[in-house]
Amino acid sequence: MLHRTPRPSAFLLLLLCFCASQSLWGGAPAEMDFQGSMDDVSVTIAGPDTVVICRGDTVELTQTNTAMDAGLEWRPAEGFLSATDEPIARIVPIVSRYYVVRVDDGESVAEDSVYVDVKQLVVPVLVNDTTICENSSLQLAAMPITDVRQTTYDWSPGVFLEDSTDVNVLYTPTSGGDTVFTLIATSADSVCADTQSVRVNVIRSDITVIPEDTAFVCDTQDTLTLSASGVDGPITWFPTTGILDSATGPTISVQVLDDITYFATAEINGCPQIDSVAVRVDSLPFDLTITAEPEKDPYCVGDTVTLISPVFDAGDFRLITHEWIESPGSETPEELFNLIFIASDTADYTRVTTNGACVDTTIIPINVVRPPTLIFDPPNPIVCPGESLEVTVSFDSSGIEGTLEWMDPAGGTLSCTDCLDPTITTESSITYEIEVTSVPGDCPSMETYTVLTAEDALPVLIEDTRICAGESINLVAGGIRDDYTYMLSGGGEMRMGTDFEVSPSETTTYTITSDGNCGAQEQEITIEVLPAYTLTLDAPDVVCRGSEVTFTAVVEPERNGVLTFSPAGGVTDGNTYTIAEVSDDLTVTASFVDEEGCQNQEASATVGVQDQEFTPIVVARRTDGVPLSDSAAIIAGGSVILEVSNVPSGFSGSFSWEGNGNPATATGTSIQVEVPESGVTNLSYFVMITSDAGCDAVANISLPVTELPFAIPEVISANRDGTNDNFQVFFQESVAVDEFDLIVYNRWGQEVFSSSDPAEGWDGTKNGSPQNLGTYLYLTRFIVGGVPFEREGQFALVR
C-alpha cells in the first residue's frame, strides 16, 4: 500500500582509475570515496488496504507521516465532507475507487493509498399502509425498480406472493385479513442490507359463481342453473340473453343457443366484486349409425371388415373424440371414427363418441362363424413303409359341421379325396392338407394330418453336444414312444430303457437303437467334453508413480468366453486392462467364464509403485570440504565438488550430469568440476536421476563465477622509477592468500629469488647485484578462497 517517490539526493560514488601511463601491476590504485545521505519522508494510511462500506455510509481515513502534515493532500476530492488537506479525511464515496494521501516536505514526496469498495444497494420506496379489496392487485413498491444492481430481495411472508424475490411483485389477496409485508434488500456478497415494512388490510369481499370457470350443456334444449355464493346483498347478472327468469338474485336458470359468458356483480363491504362463468354449448353429428362393409351374415373367421359411419364436418365439432370399447381383432387405432378389424369371434362392436357435454354410444353386432373342428382316428399314426392305414374323420359335436377335400401331395396315396374314411398307403412320411367348408356360412378353413413312417419316428437327439468336464447330459430331446424299445451303448456301457443320460470323461460317441414294429434302427451322437483351462494375469512388477500400467490376461488353451477385470476404473481392450495413472501399489483381479459356463477362474497380479516423491537438491562444496551456498561465487579456474542430496535412503538408480564445466558430462552421486578460467559467468549443471523402475527426477544448480583474483606481469622494468619495478603475484585486496610460494629462475635454471610472502616481489637483483636483462622463469603455488592454484611461466626483465 506504501508508494514513495524520493527526490534526487547524493549518491555513493566509487571511482577506480588505472592510468594508461602506469602499469596495471605497478602499485595500488588511488581510491576516492564520496558518501552522503538524506532521510526520505514517509506516510501511511491506518487500517487495511481495502475498506468495504455500503453506499451512503461515511468512512473516516486516518494517516500518519514524518513530514508533520506539511504539504498534505487527499485525492480525489469527490465525496469529501472534510477539507482535502485535513489529516483525518471524512468521505461519503459514491462509487468504489482508490483514495490517495500525499505529503511533500520540499525535499521528498511520499504517497499511500486505500481502496474503498462501495457496495451498491438499491432500496425501493414502499407504498404507505393501505386497505384494498379482496381479489384486487397492489404493487408493494411505490415505483417500479428497473436496475437492481445485483441487489437481492426477499419478501415475507412470501406465501401470499407469486415470487417473493421480485422487488416489483404484485399482491393479489384471495381472502380478507391484515398482513404486514417485510422487504429485506441485500447487496452482493451480503455486505449491506436494508429492511422495510408495509401493512395491507384486505376487506373480505369475495363472490364465487357455481359452477366455476366453465359450464357445459349438450344442444340448445338443456336448461342450466347458475348460482353465486359468498354474498349477502343483491346480485345482478349480465348479459340477460338466455336468462329464463329475473336477472337478479343468487340463482338464475338459462337456456342458450350458443357459447356465452355470464357475469355476477355485487358490492361487498363497500368493494365492487365480479365473477364469471363461461357456458359452452356442445352437440354431436346428426347421424352416428354404424354399417359394416362388406355386408355379410355370418362372417368367416379371418374376414376383413370395415365399420363406417356417415361423414361430418370436423370443424363443427372441434372437441369431438371417439373410442371403440369393444373391438376384437382391431387393425386400426381405437380412437378413430371408423374401424377395420379381422373377424375372429361373434361380438357387439361398440363406439363411444364424446363432444364436450354430449355423449353417444353406438353398437353394431357382428356374427362370426368358427370353422368346424376335425377329429382324426388314429390321431398320430406311424406305419411301416408301404403299409396301408385306414383313417376315420368326424366333426366335433360342440361345433358346426361341413364338407372337406383332401390334398394328396405325393399323388396316389389316398383311396378318396372327398370322403371321411380314406385309406392311406405311403412309402415315406407325409402331411396332408384338408380344406374344410362350414355349413352354414360357406367359410373355408385348412387342417393338416401327418402320417409318419418308422424312420421318422426315431427319438429327437440334442443339438448342443458340448459339455464341461464332470457334467452329465441327456442325449434325447424328445420323441420317445411307448410302443418302441430302446438301447443305449457307448463309452464302455450298454443299457436298455429310456434313460439316455451320460457322464463321459472324454469325448465319446454313443449309439441309440430304436426297435419298433418295423425293426431296429440306429442313431449316433458324439459328445465333446471340453478340457479344463488356466487363467494367468501378467503385469510389470514395479512402475513409476503416476505412470500407465497394462495388465494382460492369458487363457490356455484358448477358449471363448467373458473376461472381466476389477477394480473398476480401467480401460478394457480384448484381453488387456489399462490403468491410466497409478498412484499406489495396485492389485488387479481378472475373472474368466467360458461360453459353455464350464469354469469361472480368477487370477491376480500386483504392481508395486516406485515411491519417487522426493525433490533432489544439488549442493556444492569446495575441494577442502567447505560448503558453498547457492549464491556463493566461485573463482574462475578453480575446482568445486557437486553432490546430489535429499535422496531417500536405500535409493537405487543412476545419476547423469551435464553442465558447462569440465567434465561436461559425468555420472555418480557427486562429481568434481573444474571451472573454466574465462567465458563462463555462471557455472550451471543439472543431474537426471533415474530409478531402477525408470522413474526420473531432475535437479540443477547455478553458481556465479568471478574472475581470477590475481594477476602475474609479463614484463618488469626494475629501474626503480616506482613503476613495474618488482616481479610478484598481484592479488585483489579482498582475497585471503594461504600457503604462498614463489620461485624465480634465470635462463640457466639457477634460482635467483624465492619467497613465501605474497606481498614480497623480486626487484631484479641477487645478493644486491642487478641481474642481466632477458627472460626469467617463475613457479608459484598458493590457495585463494580455499581453491589451490599453481602457475608457471616466464617474464622479461628490462631497464
XYZ file of N, CA, C and O in Angstrom, residues 547-668:
488
model
N 2.397 -43.262 -13.623
C 2.543 -43.779 -14.978
C 1.397 -44.734 -15.310
O 0.609 -45.117 -14.461
N 1.334 -45.113 -16.590
C 0.302 -46.036 -17.079
C 0.791 -47.477 -16.913
O 1.969 -47.764 -17.082
N -0.151 -48.382 -16.585
C 0.217 -49.789 -16.433
C -0.849 -50.641 -17.113
O -2.041 -50.340 -17.048
N -0.411 -51.681 -17.809
C -1.322 -52.557 -18.537
C -1.197 -53.981 -18.003
O -0.078 -54.499 -17.839
N -2.350 -54.602 -17.721
C -2.436 -55.990 -17.280
C -2.935 -56.820 -18.466
O -3.893 -56.422 -19.153
N -2.315 -57.987 -18.697
C -2.680 -58.841 -19.822
C -3.108 -60.206 -19.297
O -2.344 -60.880 -18.594
N -4.344 -60.599 -19.652
C -4.874 -61.898 -19.234
C -4.646 -62.917 -20.354
O -4.841 -62.608 -21.531
N -4.234 -64.142 -19.971
C -3.960 -65.205 -20.937
C -4.732 -66.451 -20.513
O -4.602 -66.910 -19.365
N -5.550 -66.993 -21.448
C -6.310 -68.225 -21.213
C -5.669 -69.319 -22.052
O -5.546 -69.188 -23.280
N -5.258 -70.407 -21.417
C -4.635 -71.533 -22.105
C -5.315 -72.822 -21.692
O -5.456 -73.081 -20.474
N -5.706 -73.679 -22.656
C -5.758 -73.362 -24.086
C -6.820 -72.297 -24.375
O -7.669 -72.015 -23.533
N -6.762 -71.699 -25.564
C -7.687 -70.626 -25.901
C -9.130 -71.110 -25.798
O -9.458 -72.226 -26.180
N -9.988 -70.234 -25.287
C -11.395 -70.585 -25.089
C -12.225 -69.306 -25.213
O -11.838 -68.262 -24.658
N -13.319 -69.358 -25.920
C -14.225 -68.216 -25.992
C -14.966 -68.075 -24.676
O -15.321 -69.067 -24.033
N -15.180 -66.838 -24.269
C -15.889 -66.606 -23.017
C -15.903 -65.131 -22.668
O -15.618 -64.266 -23.500
N -16.252 -64.837 -21.429
C -16.375 -63.456 -20.948
C -15.268 -63.188 -19.940
O -15.122 -63.906 -18.943
N -14.487 -62.143 -20.209
C -13.365 -61.756 -19.358
C -13.690 -60.418 -18.704
O -14.053 -59.460 -19.379
N -13.564 -60.328 -17.366
C -13.805 -59.079 -16.643
C -12.630 -58.793 -15.719
O -11.896 -59.700 -15.328
N -12.470 -57.494 -15.398
C -11.385 -57.061 -14.522
C -11.942 -56.229 -13.383
O -12.978 -55.567 -13.520
N -11.263 -56.262 -12.252
C -11.612 -55.409 -11.116
C -10.306 -54.995 -10.433
O -9.300 -55.704 -10.524
N -10.259 -53.822 -9.777
C -11.386 -52.911 -9.547
C -11.732 -52.119 -10.793
O -11.001 -52.127 -11.772
N -12.875 -51.392 -10.728
C -13.311 -50.586 -11.856
C -12.404 -49.371 -12.022
O -11.652 -49.007 -11.130
N -12.503 -48.751 -13.185
C -11.747 -47.525 -13.422
C -10.759 -47.625 -14.548
O -10.245 -46.613 -15.016
N -10.468 -48.842 -15.020
C -9.529 -49.000 -16.117
C -10.252 -49.125 -17.446
O -11.474 -49.064 -17.540
N -9.455 -49.302 -18.514
C -9.981 -49.447 -19.867
C -9.668 -50.861 -20.347
O -8.501 -51.278 -20.373
N -10.730 -51.597 -20.722
C -10.575 -52.968 -21.195
C -10.543 -52.982 -22.710
O -11.393 -52.389 -23.370
N -9.562 -53.663 -23.279
C -9.443 -53.827 -24.730
C -9.050 -55.269 -24.997
O -7.879 -55.644 -24.897
N -10.071 -56.089 -25.313
C -9.796 -57.509 -25.524
C -9.362 -58.157 -24.225
O -10.100 -58.183 -23.239
N -8.138 -58.667 -24.204
C -7.633 -59.342 -23.005
C -6.688 -58.455 -22.200
O -5.971 -58.938 -21.330
N -6.685 -57.124 -22.472
C -5.833 -56.200 -21.707
C -6.682 -55.232 -20.900
O -7.800 -54.906 -21.274
N -6.094 -54.777 -19.796
C -6.774 -53.846 -18.891
C -5.750 -52.785 -18.498
O -4.692 -53.115 -17.930
N -6.036 -51.517 -18.828
C -5.054 -50.445 -18.662
C -5.551 -49.425 -17.653
O -6.687 -48.955 -17.744
N -4.696 -49.121 -16.668
C -4.947 -48.043 -15.710
C -4.094 -46.856 -16.149
O -2.871 -46.971 -16.291
N -4.715 -45.698 -16.367
C -4.016 -44.558 -16.954
C -2.981 -43.975 -16.007
O -1.909 -43.548 -16.439
N -3.250 -43.966 -14.705
C -2.337 -43.305 -13.780
C -2.372 -44.039 -12.450
O -3.414 -44.092 -11.792
N -1.255 -44.612 -12.058
C -1.169 -45.409 -10.837
C -0.509 -44.564 -9.758
O 0.574 -44.011 -9.968
N -1.192 -44.450 -8.598
C -0.657 -43.634 -7.511
C -0.154 -44.485 -6.343
O 0.688 -44.027 -5.573
N -0.674 -45.697 -6.168
C -0.261 -46.577 -5.074
C -0.139 -48.000 -5.602
O -0.579 -48.317 -6.722
N 0.443 -48.874 -4.786
C 0.518 -50.281 -5.155
C -0.875 -50.767 -5.532
O -1.861 -50.453 -4.858
N -0.975 -51.534 -6.628
C -2.276 -51.887 -7.188
C -2.338 -53.381 -7.464
O -1.423 -53.949 -8.058
N -3.451 -53.996 -7.006
C -3.721 -55.397 -7.315
C -4.966 -55.476 -8.184
O -6.016 -54.938 -7.830
N -4.848 -56.114 -9.349
C -5.954 -56.279 -10.288
C -6.288 -57.756 -10.384
O -5.384 -58.607 -10.428
N -7.588 -58.055 -10.389
C -8.064 -59.432 -10.500
C -8.809 -59.603 -11.812
O -9.685 -58.792 -12.140
N -8.463 -60.636 -12.572
C -9.167 -60.977 -13.809
C -10.038 -62.208 -13.559
O -9.608 -63.157 -12.892
N -11.279 -62.161 -14.070
C -12.201 -63.295 -13.959
C -12.619 -63.709 -15.360
O -12.936 -62.853 -16.198
N -12.644 -65.022 -15.614
C -12.999 -65.526 -16.939
C -13.999 -66.663 -16.792
O -13.796 -67.589 -16.006
N -15.090 -66.559 -17.565
C -16.090 -67.631 -17.645
C -16.217 -68.001 -19.113
O -16.530 -67.153 -19.953
N -15.944 -69.279 -19.449
C -16.029 -69.667 -20.850
C -17.479 -69.693 -21.293
O -18.412 -69.691 -20.493
N -17.675 -69.677 -22.628
C -19.029 -69.569 -23.175
C -19.883 -70.792 -22.847
O -21.112 -70.724 -22.928
N -19.276 -71.892 -22.472
C -20.032 -73.062 -22.078
C -20.398 -73.029 -20.599
O -21.150 -73.879 -20.122
N -19.852 -72.037 -19.875
C -20.115 -71.964 -18.442
C -19.404 -73.048 -17.661
O -19.833 -73.417 -16.570
N -18.295 -73.591 -18.231
C -17.625 -74.713 -17.581
C -16.881 -74.283 -16.324
O -16.914 -74.953 -15.306
N -16.135 -73.172 -16.425
C -15.300 -72.765 -15.312
C -15.447 -71.266 -15.084
O -15.830 -70.520 -15.978
N -15.120 -70.870 -13.863
C -15.033 -69.450 -13.533
C -13.728 -69.268 -12.780
O -13.654 -69.480 -11.577
N -12.686 -68.902 -13.527
C -11.360 -68.817 -12.929
C -10.973 -67.369 -12.676
O -11.409 -66.456 -13.381
N -10.148 -67.158 -11.663
C -9.640 -65.836 -11.323
C -8.119 -65.878 -11.247
O -7.532 -66.905 -10.887
N -7.516 -64.760 -11.606
C -6.067 -64.604 -11.480
C -5.791 -63.163 -11.098
O -6.493 -62.250 -11.539
N -4.798 -62.958 -10.245
C -4.484 -61.608 -9.771
C -3.017 -61.302 -10.026
O -2.176 -62.194 -10.115
N -2.740 -60.000 -10.155
C -1.363 -59.517 -10.307
C -1.235 -58.206 -9.556
O -2.153 -57.383 -9.579
N -0.114 -58.040 -8.881
C 0.128 -56.825 -8.099
C 1.299 -56.063 -8.694
O 2.347 -56.648 -8.996
N 1.090 -54.775 -8.870
C 2.123 -53.889 -9.394
C 2.555 -52.956 -8.273
O 1.707 -52.264 -7.680
N 3.823 -52.954 -7.961
C 4.345 -52.024 -6.965
C 4.624 -50.667 -7.601
O 5.002 -50.576 -8.766
N 4.436 -49.622 -6.814
C 4.666 -48.268 -7.291
C 5.977 -47.761 -6.719
O 6.179 -47.783 -5.500
N 6.868 -47.338 -7.598
C 8.154 -46.779 -7.169
C 7.899 -45.446 -6.492
O 7.356 -44.532 -7.101
N 8.248 -45.327 -5.222
C 7.991 -44.107 -4.467
C 9.069 -43.084 -4.805
O 10.112 -43.022 -4.182
N 8.835 -42.312 -5.838
C 9.787 -41.333 -6.328
C 9.354 -39.928 -5.940
O 9.725 -38.954 -6.564
N 8.550 -39.804 -4.906
C 8.057 -38.499 -4.495
C 9.087 -37.814 -3.599
O 8.909 -37.694 -2.378
N 10.213 -37.401 -4.178
C 11.202 -36.634 -3.444
C 11.754 -35.574 -4.376
O 11.640 -35.682 -5.602
N 12.309 -34.549 -3.806
C 12.866 -33.444 -4.583
C 14.367 -33.400 -4.350
O 14.834 -32.935 -3.301
N 15.148 -33.942 -5.284
C 16.598 -33.935 -5.102
C 17.154 -32.510 -5.148
O 16.577 -31.628 -5.783
N 18.260 -32.292 -4.488
C 18.917 -30.984 -4.433
C 20.401 -31.196 -4.735
O 21.015 -32.161 -4.263
N 20.946 -30.292 -5.555
C 22.389 -30.318 -5.814
C 23.053 -29.313 -4.874
O 22.670 -28.138 -4.829
N 24.019 -29.780 -4.088
C 24.768 -28.913 -3.184
C 26.217 -28.846 -3.676
O 26.717 -29.755 -4.344
N 26.883 -27.728 -3.350
C 28.263 -27.511 -3.788
C 29.168 -27.324 -2.565
O 28.739 -26.774 -1.544
N 30.402 -27.799 -2.689
C 31.415 -27.567 -1.649
C 32.791 -27.439 -2.300
O 33.016 -27.919 -3.417
N 33.637 -26.748 -1.601
C 34.990 -26.598 -2.096
C 35.730 -27.929 -1.976
O 35.295 -28.849 -1.280
N 36.850 -27.998 -2.620
C 37.617 -29.246 -2.577
C 38.157 -29.536 -1.192
O 38.510 -30.689 -0.881
N 38.188 -28.483 -0.333
C 38.623 -28.741 1.046
C 37.461 -29.092 1.952
O 37.608 -29.181 3.164
N 36.277 -29.265 1.339
C 35.116 -29.718 2.104
C 34.234 -28.607 2.612
O 33.178 -28.873 3.195
N 34.592 -27.350 2.418
C 33.779 -26.240 2.927
C 32.542 -26.090 2.047
O 32.665 -25.954 0.831
N 31.311 -26.122 2.628
C 30.091 -25.987 1.818
C 29.997 -24.604 1.188
O 30.466 -23.610 1.744
N 29.358 -24.553 0.009
C 29.093 -23.299 -0.686
C 27.590 -23.086 -0.761
O 26.829 -24.012 -1.074
N 27.128 -21.857 -0.500
C 25.702 -21.544 -0.641
C 25.366 -21.383 -2.116
O 26.248 -21.268 -2.970
N 24.044 -21.331 -2.430
C 23.622 -21.209 -3.824
C 24.103 -19.923 -4.450
O 24.281 -19.832 -5.669
N 24.282 -18.884 -3.624
C 24.674 -17.577 -4.162
C 26.172 -17.327 -4.039
O 26.651 -16.269 -4.440
N 26.927 -18.275 -3.475
C 28.362 -18.069 -3.274
C 29.080 -18.088 -4.618
O 28.863 -18.988 -5.440
N 29.911 -17.075 -4.847
C 30.669 -17.006 -6.094
C 31.858 -17.956 -6.017
O 32.461 -18.156 -4.965
N 32.163 -18.574 -7.145
C 33.328 -19.438 -7.231
C 34.317 -18.798 -8.196
O 33.960 -18.017 -9.079
N 35.564 -19.139 -8.022
C 36.641 -18.468 -8.759
C 36.898 -19.201 -10.054
O 36.988 -20.432 -10.099
N 37.001 -18.397 -11.134
C 37.346 -18.977 -12.426
C 38.684 -19.692 -12.328
O 39.624 -19.204 -11.698
N 38.737 -20.901 -12.942
C 39.951 -21.681 -12.909
C 40.065 -22.580 -11.712
O 40.997 -23.375 -11.626
N 39.120 -22.466 -10.756
C 39.159 -23.300 -9.574
C 38.396 -24.592 -9.752
O 37.954 -24.944 -10.842
N 38.221 -25.302 -8.658
C 37.507 -26.572 -8.666
C 36.379 -26.504 -7.643
O 36.480 -25.811 -6.619
N 35.290 -27.269 -7.908
C 34.172 -27.346 -6.995
C 33.598 -28.753 -7.071
O 33.638 -29.398 -8.132
N 33.120 -29.244 -5.954
C 32.509 -30.582 -5.902
C 30.995 -30.407 -5.821
O 30.483 -29.684 -4.956
N 30.262 -31.033 -6.758
C 28.797 -31.013 -6.794
C 28.286 -32.382 -6.354
O 28.791 -33.417 -6.807
N 27.255 -32.360 -5.502
C 26.760 -33.617 -4.937
C 25.237 -33.558 -4.833
O 24.658 -32.508 -4.518
N 24.566 -34.689 -5.118
C 23.102 -34.785 -5.005
C 22.739 -35.120 -3.574
O 23.272 -36.075 -2.996
N 21.818 -34.338 -3.000
C 21.316 -34.615 -1.651
C 19.804 -34.739 -1.692
O 19.172 -34.571 -2.739
N 19.227 -35.006 -0.543
C 17.763 -35.173 -0.386
C 17.251 -36.375 -1.177
O 16.130 -36.374 -1.676
N 18.083 -37.416 -1.310
C 17.684 -38.666 -1.961
C 17.338 -39.672 -0.866
O 18.064 -39.786 0.119
N 16.210 -40.390 -0.986
C 15.811 -41.329 0.069
C 16.882 -42.369 0.348
O 17.620 -42.788 -0.543
N 16.939 -42.769 1.583
C 17.893 -43.796 1.991
C 17.593 -45.099 1.257
O 16.442 -45.512 1.141
N 18.631 -45.738 0.759
C 18.471 -47.002 0.060
C 18.068 -46.847 -1.390
O 17.769 -47.842 -2.060
N 18.044 -45.596 -1.908
C 17.642 -45.384 -3.293
C 18.631 -46.063 -4.234
O 19.851 -45.974 -4.059
N 18.094 -46.749 -5.248
C 18.923 -47.445 -6.224
C 18.584 -46.910 -7.598
O 17.428 -46.944 -8.014
N 19.587 -46.378 -8.281
C 19.349 -45.828 -9.603
C 20.622 -45.220 -10.157
O 21.723 -45.437 -9.658
N 20.482 -44.419 -11.218
C 21.634 -43.815 -11.889
C 21.544 -42.301 -11.806
O 20.457 -41.734 -11.659
N 22.737 -41.648 -11.919
C 22.837 -40.195 -11.871
C 23.615 -39.749 -13.103
O 24.749 -40.202 -13.325
N 23.026 -38.875 -13.906
C 23.654 -38.410 -15.137
C 23.763 -36.893 -15.086
O 22.751 -36.194 -15.000
N 25.033 -36.380 -15.136
C 25.299 -34.945 -15.011
C 25.572 -34.341 -16.387
O 26.122 -34.983 -17.273
N 25.234 -33.042 -16.524
C 25.557 -32.298 -17.734
C 25.686 -30.828 -17.359
O 24.843 -30.289 -16.638
N 26.780 -30.167 -17.831
C 26.970 -28.762 -17.496
C 28.036 -28.109 -18.350
O 28.523 -28.683 -19.335
N 28.409 -26.887 -17.978
C 29.328 -26.096 -18.793
C 30.740 -26.033 -18.197
O 31.524 -25.155 -18.539
N 31.053 -26.935 -17.288
C 32.395 -27.021 -16.748
C 33.132 -28.217 -17.322
O 32.742 -28.778 -18.353
N 34.192 -28.628 -16.648
C 34.975 -29.785 -17.073
C 35.001 -30.800 -15.930
O 35.464 -30.470 -14.829
N 34.386 -31.996 -16.096
C 33.849 -32.537 -17.350
C 32.447 -31.984 -17.670
O 31.705 -31.610 -16.771
N 32.108 -32.000 -18.974
C 30.771 -31.524 -19.381
C 29.693 -32.539 -19.048
O 28.545 -32.175 -18.825
N 30.065 -33.814 -19.026
C 29.125 -34.880 -18.647
C 29.822 -35.810 -17.688
O 31.049 -35.993 -17.754
N 29.000 -36.407 -16.778
C 29.572 -37.321 -15.793
C 28.453 -38.130 -15.170
O 27.264 -37.868 -15.399
N 28.843 -39.133 -14.392
C 27.879 -39.957 -13.679
C 28.314 -40.057 -12.228
O 29.459 -39.748 -11.876
N 27.384 -40.522 -11.381
C 27.679 -40.704 -9.971
C 26.921 -39.711 -9.109
O 26.351 -38.723 -9.595
